[in-house]
Coordinates of N, CA, C and O in Angstrom, one line a residue:
M1 N -44.4 -3.1 -44.4 CA -44.9 -3.5 -43.1 C -43.8 -4.1 -42.2 O -43.7 -3.9 -41.0
A2 N -43.0 -5.0 -42.8 CA -42.0 -5.7 -42.1 C -40.9 -4.7 -41.6 O -40.4 -4.9 -40.5
R3 N -40.6 -3.7 -42.4 CA -39.7 -2.7 -41.9 C -40.2 -1.9 -40.7 O -39.4 -1.6 -39.8
K4 N -41.4 -1.6 -40.7 CA -42.0 -0.8 -39.6 C -41.9 -1.7 -38.3 O -41.5 -1.2 -37.3
Q5 N -42.1 -3.0 -38.4 CA -42.1 -3.9 -37.3 C -40.7 -4.0 -36.8 O -40.4 -3.9 -35.6
Q6 N -39.7 -4.1 -37.7 CA -38.3 -4.2 -37.3 C -37.8 -2.9 -36.6 O -37.1 -3.0 -35.6
S7 N -38.1 -1.8 -37.1 CA -37.8 -0.5 -36.5 C -38.4 -0.3 -35.2 O -37.8 0.1 -34.2
H8 N -39.6 -0.8 -35.0 CA -40.3 -0.7 -33.7 C -39.6 -1.6 -32.7 O -39.5 -1.2 -31.5
D9 N -39.2 -2.8 -33.1 CA -38.5 -3.7 -32.2 C -37.2 -3.1 -31.7 O -36.8 -3.3 -30.6
T10 N -36.4 -2.5 -32.6 CA -35.2 -1.9 -32.2 C -35.3 -0.8 -31.2 O -34.6 -0.7 -30.3
R11 N -36.3 0.1 -31.5 CA -36.5 1.2 -30.5 C -37.0 0.6 -29.2 O -36.6 1.1 -28.1
H12 N -37.8 -0.4 -29.2 CA -38.3 -1.0 -27.9 C -37.1 -1.6 -27.2 O -37.0 -1.5 -25.9
A13 N -36.2 -2.3 -27.8 CA -35.1 -3.0 -27.2 C -34.2 -1.9 -26.6 O -33.7 -2.1 -25.5
S14 N -33.9 -0.8 -27.3 CA -33.0 0.2 -26.8 C -33.7 1.0 -25.6 O -33.0 1.4 -24.7
S15 N -35.0 1.1 -25.7 CA -35.6 1.8 -24.6 C -35.6 1.0 -23.3 O -35.7 1.5 -22.2
V16 N -35.6 -0.3 -23.4 CA -35.5 -1.2 -22.2 C -34.0 -1.2 -21.7 O -33.7 -1.2 -20.5
L17 N -33.1 -1.2 -22.6 CA -31.7 -1.3 -22.3 C -31.2 0.0 -21.6 O -30.3 0.0 -20.7
Q18 N -31.6 1.1 -22.1 CA -31.2 2.4 -21.6 C -31.3 2.6 -20.1 O -30.3 3.0 -19.5
P19 N -32.4 2.4 -19.5 CA -32.5 2.6 -18.0 C -31.6 1.6 -17.3 O -31.1 1.9 -16.2
F20 N -31.5 0.4 -17.8 CA -30.6 -0.6 -17.2 C -29.1 -0.1 -17.2 O -28.4 -0.2 -16.2
L21 N -28.7 0.5 -18.3 CA -27.3 1.0 -18.4 C -27.1 2.2 -17.5 O -26.1 2.4 -16.9
I22 N -28.2 3.1 -17.4 CA -28.1 4.2 -16.5 C -28.0 3.7 -15.0 O -27.2 4.3 -14.3
L23 N -28.8 2.7 -14.7 CA -28.7 2.2 -13.3 C -27.3 1.6 -13.0 O -26.8 1.9 -11.9
I24 N -26.8 0.9 -13.9 CA -25.4 0.3 -13.7 C -24.4 1.5 -13.6 O -23.5 1.5 -12.7
G25 N -24.5 2.5 -14.4 CA -23.6 3.7 -14.4 C -23.7 4.4 -13.0 O -22.7 4.8 -12.4
A26 N -25.0 4.6 -12.6 CA -25.2 5.2 -11.3 C -24.6 4.4 -10.1 O -24.0 5.0 -9.2
F27 N -24.8 3.1 -10.2 CA -24.2 2.3 -9.2 C -22.7 2.4 -9.1 O -22.1 2.5 -8.1
L28 N -22.0 2.3 -10.3 CA -20.6 2.4 -10.3 C -20.1 3.8 -9.8 O -19.1 3.9 -9.1
L29 N -20.8 4.8 -10.2 CA -20.5 6.2 -9.7 C -20.6 6.3 -8.2 O -19.7 6.8 -7.5
I30 N -21.6 5.7 -7.6 CA -21.8 5.8 -6.2 C -20.7 4.9 -5.5 O -20.1 5.4 -4.5
A31 N -20.4 3.8 -6.0 CA -19.3 3.0 -5.5 C -18.0 3.7 -5.5 O -17.2 3.7 -4.5
Y32 N -17.7 4.3 -6.6 CA -16.4 5.1 -6.7 C -16.4 6.3 -5.7 O -15.4 6.5 -5.0
L33 N -17.5 7.0 -5.6 CA -17.6 8.2 -4.7 C -17.5 7.7 -3.2 O -16.8 8.4 -2.4
V34 N -18.1 6.6 -2.9 CA -18.0 6.1 -1.5 C -16.5 5.7 -1.2 O -16.0 6.1 -0.2
G35 N -15.9 5.1 -2.1 CA -14.5 4.7 -2.0 C -13.6 5.9 -1.8 O -12.7 6.0 -1.0
A36 N -13.8 6.9 -2.7 CA -13.0 8.2 -2.7 C -13.2 8.9 -1.4 O -12.3 9.4 -0.8
L37 N -14.5 9.1 -1.0 CA -14.7 9.8 0.3 C -14.3 9.0 1.5 O -13.8 9.6 2.5
N38 N -14.4 7.7 1.5 CA -13.9 6.9 2.6 C -12.4 7.0 2.7 O -11.9 7.1 3.8
S39 N -11.7 6.9 1.6 CA -10.2 6.9 1.7 C -9.6 8.2 1.6 O -8.4 8.4 2.0
G40 N -10.3 9.2 1.2 CA -9.7 10.5 1.0 C -8.7 10.6 -0.2 O -7.9 11.5 -0.3
N41 N -8.9 9.6 -1.1 CA -7.9 9.5 -2.2 C -8.8 9.2 -3.4 O -9.4 8.2 -3.6
W42 N -8.7 10.2 -4.4 CA -9.5 10.0 -5.6 C -9.0 8.9 -6.5 O -9.7 8.5 -7.4
L43 N -7.8 8.5 -6.3 CA -7.2 7.4 -7.1 C -7.2 6.1 -6.3 O -6.4 5.2 -6.6
W44 N -8.1 5.9 -5.4 CA -8.1 4.7 -4.5 C -8.2 3.4 -5.3 O -7.7 2.3 -4.8
F45 N -8.7 3.4 -6.4 CA -9.0 2.2 -7.2 C -7.8 1.8 -8.1 O -7.7 0.8 -8.7
S46 N -6.8 2.8 -8.3 CA -5.8 2.6 -9.2 C -4.8 1.5 -8.8 O -4.3 1.6 -7.6
P47 N -4.4 0.6 -9.6 CA -3.4 -0.4 -9.3 C -2.0 0.2 -9.3 O -1.0 -0.4 -8.8
V48 N -1.8 1.4 -9.9 CA -0.5 2.0 -10.0 C -0.2 2.8 -8.7 O -1.0 3.6 -8.3
Q49 N 0.9 2.4 -8.0 CA 1.3 3.1 -6.8 C 2.3 4.2 -7.0 O 3.1 4.1 -7.9
P50 N 2.2 5.3 -6.3 CA 3.2 6.4 -6.4 C 4.5 6.0 -5.9 O 4.6 5.1 -5.0
D51 N 5.6 6.6 -6.4 CA 6.9 6.4 -5.9 C 7.3 7.5 -5.0 O 7.0 8.7 -5.3
Y52 N 7.9 7.2 -3.9 CA 8.4 8.2 -2.9 C 9.9 7.9 -2.6 O 10.3 6.8 -2.5
E53 N 10.6 9.0 -2.5 CA 12.0 8.9 -2.2 C 12.2 9.0 -0.6 O 11.9 10.0 0.0
P54 N 12.7 7.9 0.0 CA 12.9 8.0 1.4 C 14.0 9.0 1.8 O 14.9 9.3 1.0
S55 N 13.9 9.7 3.0 CA 14.9 10.6 3.5 C 16.0 9.8 4.2 O 17.1 10.2 4.3
R56 N 15.6 8.7 4.8 CA 16.5 7.7 5.4 C 15.9 6.4 5.6 O 14.7 6.3 5.7
I57 N 16.7 5.4 5.7 CA 16.3 4.0 5.9 C 17.1 3.5 7.1 O 18.3 3.6 7.1
L58 N 16.4 2.9 8.1 CA 17.1 2.4 9.3 C 16.8 0.9 9.3 O 15.7 0.4 9.3
V59 N 17.9 0.2 9.3 CA 17.9 -1.3 9.4 C 18.3 -1.6 10.9 O 19.4 -1.3 11.3
R60 N 17.3 -2.2 11.6 CA 17.6 -2.7 13.0 C 17.9 -4.2 12.9 O 17.1 -5.0 12.5
D61 N 19.2 -4.5 13.2 CA 19.7 -5.9 13.1 C 20.1 -6.4 14.4 O 21.2 -6.2 14.9
R62 N 19.1 -7.0 15.1 CA 19.3 -7.7 16.4 C 20.0 -6.7 17.4 O 21.1 -7.0 18.0
G63 N 19.5 -5.5 17.5 CA 20.0 -4.6 18.5 C 21.0 -3.5 17.9 O 21.3 -2.5 18.5
Q64 N 21.5 -3.8 16.7 CA 22.4 -2.8 16.0 C 21.6 -2.1 15.0 O 20.9 -2.6 14.2
N65 N 21.7 -0.7 15.0 CA 21.0 0.1 14.1 C 22.0 0.6 13.0 O 23.1 1.2 13.4
V66 N 21.6 0.5 11.8 CA 22.4 1.0 10.7 C 21.5 1.9 9.9 O 20.5 1.5 9.4
E67 N 22.0 3.2 9.7 CA 21.1 4.1 9.0 C 21.7 4.4 7.6 O 23.0 4.6 7.5
Y68 N 20.9 4.5 6.7 CA 21.3 4.8 5.3 C 20.6 6.1 4.9 O 19.4 6.3 5.1
R69 N 21.3 7.0 4.3 CA 20.8 8.3 3.8 C 21.2 8.4 2.4 O 22.1 7.7 1.9
P70 N 20.5 9.3 1.6 CA 20.8 9.4 0.2 C 22.3 9.7 0.0 O 22.9 10.5 0.8
G71 N 22.9 9.0 -0.9 CA 24.4 9.1 -1.1 C 25.2 8.1 -0.4 O 26.4 7.9 -0.7
D72 N 24.7 7.5 0.7 CA 25.4 6.5 1.4 C 25.5 5.2 0.6 O 24.5 4.9 -0.1
P73 N 26.6 4.4 0.7 CA 26.6 3.1 0.1 C 25.4 2.2 0.6 O 25.2 2.2 1.8
G74 N 24.7 1.6 -0.3 CA 23.6 0.7 0.0 C 22.3 1.4 -0.1 O 21.2 0.8 -0.2
F75 N 22.2 2.8 0.1 CA 20.9 3.5 0.1 C 20.2 3.3 -1.3 O 19.0 3.0 -1.3
S76 N 20.9 3.5 -2.4 CA 20.2 3.4 -3.7 C 19.7 2.0 -3.9 O 18.6 1.9 -4.5
E77 N 20.4 1.0 -3.5 CA 19.9 -0.4 -3.7 C 18.6 -0.6 -2.9 O 17.6 -1.2 -3.4
L78 N 18.6 -0.1 -1.6 CA 17.4 -0.3 -0.8 C 16.3 0.5 -1.3 O 15.1 0.0 -1.4
A79 N 16.5 1.8 -1.7 CA 15.5 2.6 -2.2 C 14.9 2.1 -3.5 O 13.6 2.1 -3.7
A80 N 15.7 1.6 -4.4 CA 15.2 1.0 -5.6 C 14.4 -0.3 -5.3 O 13.3 -0.5 -5.9
A81 N 14.8 -1.1 -4.4 CA 14.0 -2.3 -4.0 C 12.7 -1.9 -3.4 O 11.7 -2.5 -3.7
L82 N 12.7 -0.9 -2.6 CA 11.4 -0.4 -2.0 C 10.5 0.1 -3.1 O 9.3 -0.2 -3.0
D83 N 11.0 0.8 -4.1 CA 10.1 1.2 -5.2 C 9.4 0.0 -5.9 O 8.2 0.1 -6.2
V84 N 10.1 -1.1 -6.0 CA 9.6 -2.3 -6.7 C 8.6 -3.0 -5.8 O 7.4 -3.2 -6.2
V85 N 8.9 -3.2 -4.5 CA 8.0 -4.0 -3.6 C 6.8 -3.2 -3.2 O 5.8 -3.8 -2.9
L86 N 6.9 -1.9 -3.1 CA 5.8 -1.0 -2.7 C 4.9 -0.7 -3.9 O 3.9 0.1 -3.7
A87 N 5.1 -1.2 -5.1 CA 4.3 -0.9 -6.3 C 3.1 -1.8 -6.4 O 2.2 -1.5 -7.2
D88 N 3.1 -2.9 -5.6 CA 1.9 -3.8 -5.7 C 1.7 -4.5 -4.4 O 2.6 -5.0 -3.7
F89 N 0.4 -4.4 -4.0 CA 0.0 -5.0 -2.7 C -1.1 -6.1 -3.0 O -1.9 -5.9 -4.0
T90 N -1.1 -7.1 -2.2 CA -2.1 -8.2 -2.4 C -3.4 -7.9 -1.7 O -4.4 -8.6 -2.0
N91 N -3.5 -7.0 -0.8 CA -4.7 -6.7 -0.1 C -5.2 -5.3 -0.4 O -4.4 -4.4 -0.6
A92 N -6.5 -5.1 -0.4 CA -7.1 -3.8 -0.6 C -7.4 -3.1 0.8 O -7.5 -1.9 0.8
D93 N -7.5 -3.9 1.8 CA -7.7 -3.4 3.1 C -6.6 -3.8 4.0 O -5.9 -4.7 3.7
L94 N -6.5 -3.1 5.2 CA -5.4 -3.5 6.1 C -5.6 -4.8 6.7 O -6.8 -5.2 7.1
V95 N -4.6 -5.6 6.9 CA -4.6 -6.9 7.6 C -4.8 -6.5 9.1 O -4.1 -5.6 9.6
P96 N -5.8 -7.1 9.8 CA -6.0 -6.6 11.2 C -4.9 -7.1 12.2 O -5.0 -8.2 12.8
L97 N -3.9 -6.4 12.2 CA -2.7 -6.7 13.0 C -2.1 -5.5 13.5 O -2.0 -4.5 12.8
G98 N -1.6 -5.5 14.8 CA -1.0 -4.3 15.3 C 0.4 -4.5 15.9 O 0.8 -5.7 15.9
L99 N 1.0 -3.5 16.3 CA 2.4 -3.6 16.8 C 2.3 -3.2 18.3 O 2.1 -2.1 18.7
S100 N 2.4 -4.2 19.2 CA 2.3 -4.0 20.6 C 3.7 -3.5 21.1 O 4.7 -3.6 20.4
D101 N 3.7 -3.1 22.4 CA 5.0 -2.7 23.0 C 5.9 -3.9 23.1 O 7.1 -3.7 22.9
V102 N 5.4 -5.1 23.3 CA 6.3 -6.3 23.3 C 6.9 -6.5 22.0 O 8.1 -6.8 21.8
T103 N 6.1 -6.4 20.9 CA 6.6 -6.6 19.6 C 7.7 -5.5 19.2 O 8.7 -5.8 18.7
M104 N 7.4 -4.3 19.6 CA 8.4 -3.2 19.3 C 9.7 -3.4 20.1 O 10.8 -3.2 19.5
Q105 N 9.6 -3.9 21.3 CA 10.8 -4.2 22.1 C 11.6 -5.3 21.4 O 12.8 -5.3 21.3
E106 N 10.9 -6.4 20.9 CA 11.5 -7.4 20.2 C 12.2 -6.9 18.9 O 13.3 -7.3 18.6
Y107 N 11.5 -6.0 18.2 CA 12.1 -5.4 17.0 C 13.4 -4.6 17.4 O 14.3 -4.6 16.6
Q108 N 13.4 -4.0 18.5 CA 14.6 -3.2 18.9 C 15.8 -4.2 19.3 O 17.0 -3.8 19.1
E109 N 15.5 -5.3 19.8 CA 16.6 -6.1 20.4 C 17.0 -7.4 19.7 O 18.1 -7.8 19.7
T110 N 16.0 -8.1 19.2 CA 16.3 -9.5 18.7 C 15.9 -9.8 17.2 O 16.3 -10.8 16.7
A111 N 15.2 -8.9 16.6 CA 14.7 -9.1 15.2 C 15.5 -8.3 14.2 O 16.3 -7.5 14.6
V112 N 15.2 -8.5 13.0 CA 15.7 -7.7 11.9 C 14.5 -7.0 11.2 O 13.6 -7.7 10.8
V113 N 14.5 -5.7 11.3 CA 13.4 -4.9 10.7 C 13.9 -3.7 9.9 O 15.1 -3.3 10.2
M114 N 13.2 -3.2 9.0 CA 13.6 -2.0 8.3 C 12.5 -0.9 8.5 O 11.3 -1.2 8.4
E115 N 13.0 0.2 9.0 CA 12.1 1.4 9.1 C 12.5 2.4 8.0 O 13.7 2.6 7.7
V116 N 11.5 2.8 7.3 CA 11.7 3.8 6.1 C 11.1 5.1 6.5 O 9.9 5.1 6.8
F117 N 11.8 6.2 6.4 CA 11.3 7.5 6.8 C 11.3 8.3 5.5 O 12.2 8.3 4.7
Y118 N 10.2 9.1 5.4 CA 10.0 10.0 4.3 C 9.9 11.4 4.8 O 9.4 11.7 5.9
P119 N 10.3 12.4 3.9 CA 10.3 13.8 4.3 C 8.9 14.4 4.4 O 8.8 15.4 5.0
G120 N 8.0 13.8 3.8 CA 6.6 14.3 3.8 C 5.6 13.2 3.9 O 6.0 12.0 4.0
S121 N 4.3 13.5 3.8 CA 3.3 12.5 3.9 C 3.3 11.6 2.7 O 3.6 12.1 1.6
I122 N 3.0 10.3 2.9 CA 2.9 9.4 1.8 C 1.5 8.8 1.8 O 0.8 8.8 2.8
R123 N 1.1 8.3 0.6 CA -0.2 7.7 0.5 C -0.1 6.6 -0.6 O 0.5 6.9 -1.6
F124 N -0.8 5.5 -0.4 CA -0.8 4.5 -1.4 C -2.3 4.4 -1.9 O -3.2 4.8 -1.2
N125 N -2.4 4.0 -3.1 CA -3.7 3.9 -3.8 C -4.5 2.7 -3.3 O -4.4 1.6 -3.9
T126 N -5.1 2.8 -2.2 CA -6.0 1.7 -1.6 C -7.2 2.4 -1.0 O -7.3 3.6 -0.8
P127 N -8.2 1.6 -0.7 CA -9.4 2.1 -0.1 C -9.3 2.5 1.3 O -10.3 2.9 2.0
V128 N -8.1 2.4 1.9 CA -7.8 2.7 3.3 C -7.5 4.2 3.4 O -6.7 4.7 2.7
R129 N -8.1 4.8 4.4 CA -7.7 6.2 4.7 C -6.3 6.3 5.2 O -6.0 5.7 6.2
M130 N -5.5 7.1 4.6 CA -4.1 7.3 5.0 C -3.9 8.8 5.1 O -4.0 9.5 4.2
R131 N -3.6 9.2 6.3 CA -3.4 10.6 6.6 C -2.2 10.8 7.5 O -2.0 10.1 8.5
N132 N -1.3 11.7 7.1 CA -0.1 12.1 7.9 C 0.8 10.9 8.1 O 1.3 10.8 9.2
L133 N 1.0 10.1 7.2 CA 1.9 8.9 7.3 C 3.3 9.3 6.7 O 3.3 9.8 5.6
D134 N 4.3 9.0 7.4 CA 5.6 9.3 6.9 C 6.7 8.3 7.2 O 7.9 8.5 7.1
R135 N 6.2 7.1 7.7 CA 7.1 6.0 8.1 C 6.5 4.7 7.7 O 5.3 4.5 7.7
L136 N 7.4 3.8 7.4 CA 7.0 2.4 7.1 C 7.9 1.5 8.0 O 9.0 1.8 8.2
L137 N 7.3 0.4 8.4 CA 8.1 -0.6 9.1 C 7.9 -2.0 8.5 O 6.7 -2.4 8.2
I138 N 9.0 -2.6 8.1 CA 8.9 -3.9 7.4 C 9.7 -5.0 8.2 O 10.9 -4.9 8.3
P139 N 9.0 -5.9 8.8 CA 9.7 -7.0 9.5 C 10.4 -7.9 8.5 O 9.8 -8.4 7.5
I140 N 11.7 -8.2 8.8 CA 12.5 -9.0 7.9 C 12.7 -10.4 8.5 O 12.6 -11.4 7.9
E141 N 13.1 -10.4 9.8 CA 13.3 -11.6 10.6 C 12.7 -11.4 12.0 O 12.9 -10.3 12.5
G142 N 12.0 -12.4 12.5 CA 11.4 -12.3 13.8 C 9.8 -12.3 13.6 O 9.3 -12.8 12.6
R143 N 9.2 -11.7 14.6 CA 7.7 -11.7 14.6 C 7.2 -11.0 13.4 O 7.7 -9.9 13.0
H144 N 6.2 -11.5 12.7 CA 5.5 -11.0 11.6 C 6.3 -11.0 10.3 O 5.9 -10.5 9.3
A145 N 7.5 -11.6 10.3 CA 8.4 -11.7 9.2 C 7.9 -12.8 8.2 O 7.2 -13.7 8.6
G146 N 8.3 -12.6 7.0 CA 8.1 -13.7 6.0 C 6.7 -13.6 5.4 O 6.3 -14.4 4.5
K147 N 5.9 -12.6 5.7 CA 4.5 -12.5 5.2 C 4.3 -11.3 4.3 O 3.3 -11.0 3.8
G148 N 5.4 -10.5 4.2 CA 5.3 -9.3 3.3 C 4.6 -8.1 3.9 O 4.2 -7.2 3.2
Y149 N 4.5 -8.1 5.3 CA 3.7 -7.0 5.9 C 4.5 -5.7 5.8 O 5.7 -5.7 6.0
V150 N 3.7 -4.6 5.7 CA 4.3 -3.3 5.7 C 3.4 -2.5 6.7 O 2.2 -2.3 6.4
F151 N 3.9 -2.1 7.8 CA 3.2 -1.3 8.8 C 3.4 0.2 8.5 O 4.4 0.6 8.1
L152 N 2.3 0.9 8.6 CA 2.3 2.3 8.3 C 2.2 3.2 9.6 O 1.5 2.8 10.5
G153 N 3.0 4.3 9.6 CA 3.0 5.1 10.8 C 3.4 6.5 10.5 O 3.7 6.9 9.4
N154 N 3.5 7.3 11.6 CA 4.1 8.6 11.6 C 5.0 8.8 12.8 O 5.3 7.8 13.5
E155 N 5.4 10.0 13.1 CA 6.4 10.2 14.2 C 5.9 9.7 15.5 O 6.7 9.3 16.4
T156 N 4.6 9.7 15.8 CA 4.1 9.4 17.1 C 3.4 8.0 17.3 O 3.3 7.6 18.4
R157 N 3.0 7.4 16.2 CA 2.3 6.1 16.3 C 2.3 5.3 15.1 O 2.7 5.8 14.0
W158 N 2.0 4.0 15.2 CA 1.8 3.1 14.1 C 0.4 2.8 14.0 O -0.3 2.6 15.0
L159 N -0.1 2.7 12.8 CA -1.5 2.3 12.5 C -1.7 0.9 12.9 O -0.8 0.1 12.8
S160 N -3.0 0.6 13.3 CA -3.3 -0.8 13.4 C -3.6 -1.4 12.1 O -4.4 -0.8 11.3
G161 N -2.9 -2.4 11.7 CA -3.1 -3.0 10.4 C -1.9 -2.9 9.6 O -1.0 -2.1 9.8
A162 N -1.8 -3.7 8.5 CA -0.7 -3.7 7.6 C -1.1 -4.0 6.2 O -2.1 -4.7 6.0
L163 N -0.4 -3.4 5.3 CA -0.5 -3.8 3.9 C 0.4 -5.0 3.6 O 1.3 -5.3 4.4
V164 N 0.1 -5.7 2.6 CA 0.9 -6.9 2.3 C 1.5 -6.7 0.9 O 0.8 -6.6 -0.1
M165 N 2.8 -6.8 0.8 CA 3.5 -6.7 -0.5 C 3.3 -7.9 -1.3 O 3.3 -9.0 -0.8
A166 N 3.0 -7.7 -2.6 CA 2.8 -8.9 -3.5 C 4.0 -9.7 -3.7 O 4.0 -10.9 -3.7
N167 N 5.2 -9.1 -3.7 CA 6.4 -9.8 -4.0 C 7.6 -9.1 -3.2 O 8.2 -8.1 -3.7
P168 N 7.9 -9.5 -2.0 CA 8.9 -8.9 -1.2 C 10.3 -9.3 -1.6 O 11.3 -8.7 -1.1
E169 N 10.5 -10.2 -2.6 CA 11.8 -10.7 -2.9 C 12.8 -9.7 -3.3 O 14.0 -9.8 -3.0
P170 N 12.5 -8.7 -4.1 CA 13.5 -7.7 -4.5 C 14.1 -7.0 -3.2 O 15.3 -6.7 -3.2
L171 N 13.3 -6.7 -2.2 CA 13.8 -6.1 -1.0 C 14.7 -7.1 -0.2 O 15.8 -6.8 0.3
M172 N 14.3 -8.4 -0.2 CA 15.1 -9.4 0.5 C 16.4 -9.6 -0.2 O 17.4 -9.8 0.4
D173 N 16.4 -9.5 -1.6 CA 17.7 -9.6 -2.3 C 18.6 -8.5 -2.0 O 19.8 -8.7 -1.8
A174 N 18.1 -7.3 -1.9 CA 18.9 -6.1 -1.5 C 19.5 -6.3 -0.1 O 20.7 -6.0 0.1
L175 N 18.7 -6.7 0.8 CA 19.1 -6.9 2.2 C 20.2 -8.1 2.3 O 21.1 -8.0 3.0
R176 N 19.9 -9.1 1.5 CA 20.9 -10.2 1.4 C 22.2 -9.7 0.8 O 23.3 -10.0 1.3
G177 N 22.2 -8.8 -0.2 CA 23.4 -8.3 -0.8 C 24.2 -7.4 0.2 O 25.4 -7.3 0.1
L178 N 23.4 -6.8 1.2 CA 24.1 -6.0 2.2 C 24.5 -6.8 3.4 O 25.0 -6.2 4.4
G179 N 24.2 -8.1 3.4 CA 24.6 -9.0 4.5 C 23.7 -9.0 5.7 O 24.1 -9.6 6.7
Y180 N 22.5 -8.6 5.6 CA 21.6 -8.7 6.8 C 20.9 -10.0 6.9 O 20.5 -10.4 8.0
I181 N 20.6 -10.7 5.8 CA 20.0 -12.0 5.9 C 20.8 -13.0 5.0 O 21.6 -12.6 4.2
Q182 N 20.5 -14.3 5.2 CA 21.2 -15.3 4.5 C 20.5 -15.6 3.2 O 19.4 -15.6 3.0

């Protein structure tokens, strides 16, 4: 008689647990699908970021432009540093910040910024929709500098908002080695 009671209790506990687990699974599936459809990226939740090889890197240093292309001295150091700093972001959504005409003029004349150009579209694993992006802008000195911001754009415009690098130091070290910052 005791065995029948124990068997009955086990079945009863599993029958209560099963709908609860199905509900949790359905909720997680819906959350994943909403994120995937929102971002257009099936790997939006992944902490691992893809690596992209830039076609050129432009450093604007207080009105002077220096361009690096594959094979140029300094390109491999900058590209390797970009791989490291773009592998981890501290934010899942864009920081609500834009690039005004005044800011872009400042970047052209008095600040130090890095523009990174890619031969094709790039995308990072975040819940933010990224479409037709092929440029990054990283403020080094001047407005928005020192916060690890990475602005996303394409040939014609910059997105409103920025991603935030978790650790920009490897990029700063590469720029320091090339003499752009102290």
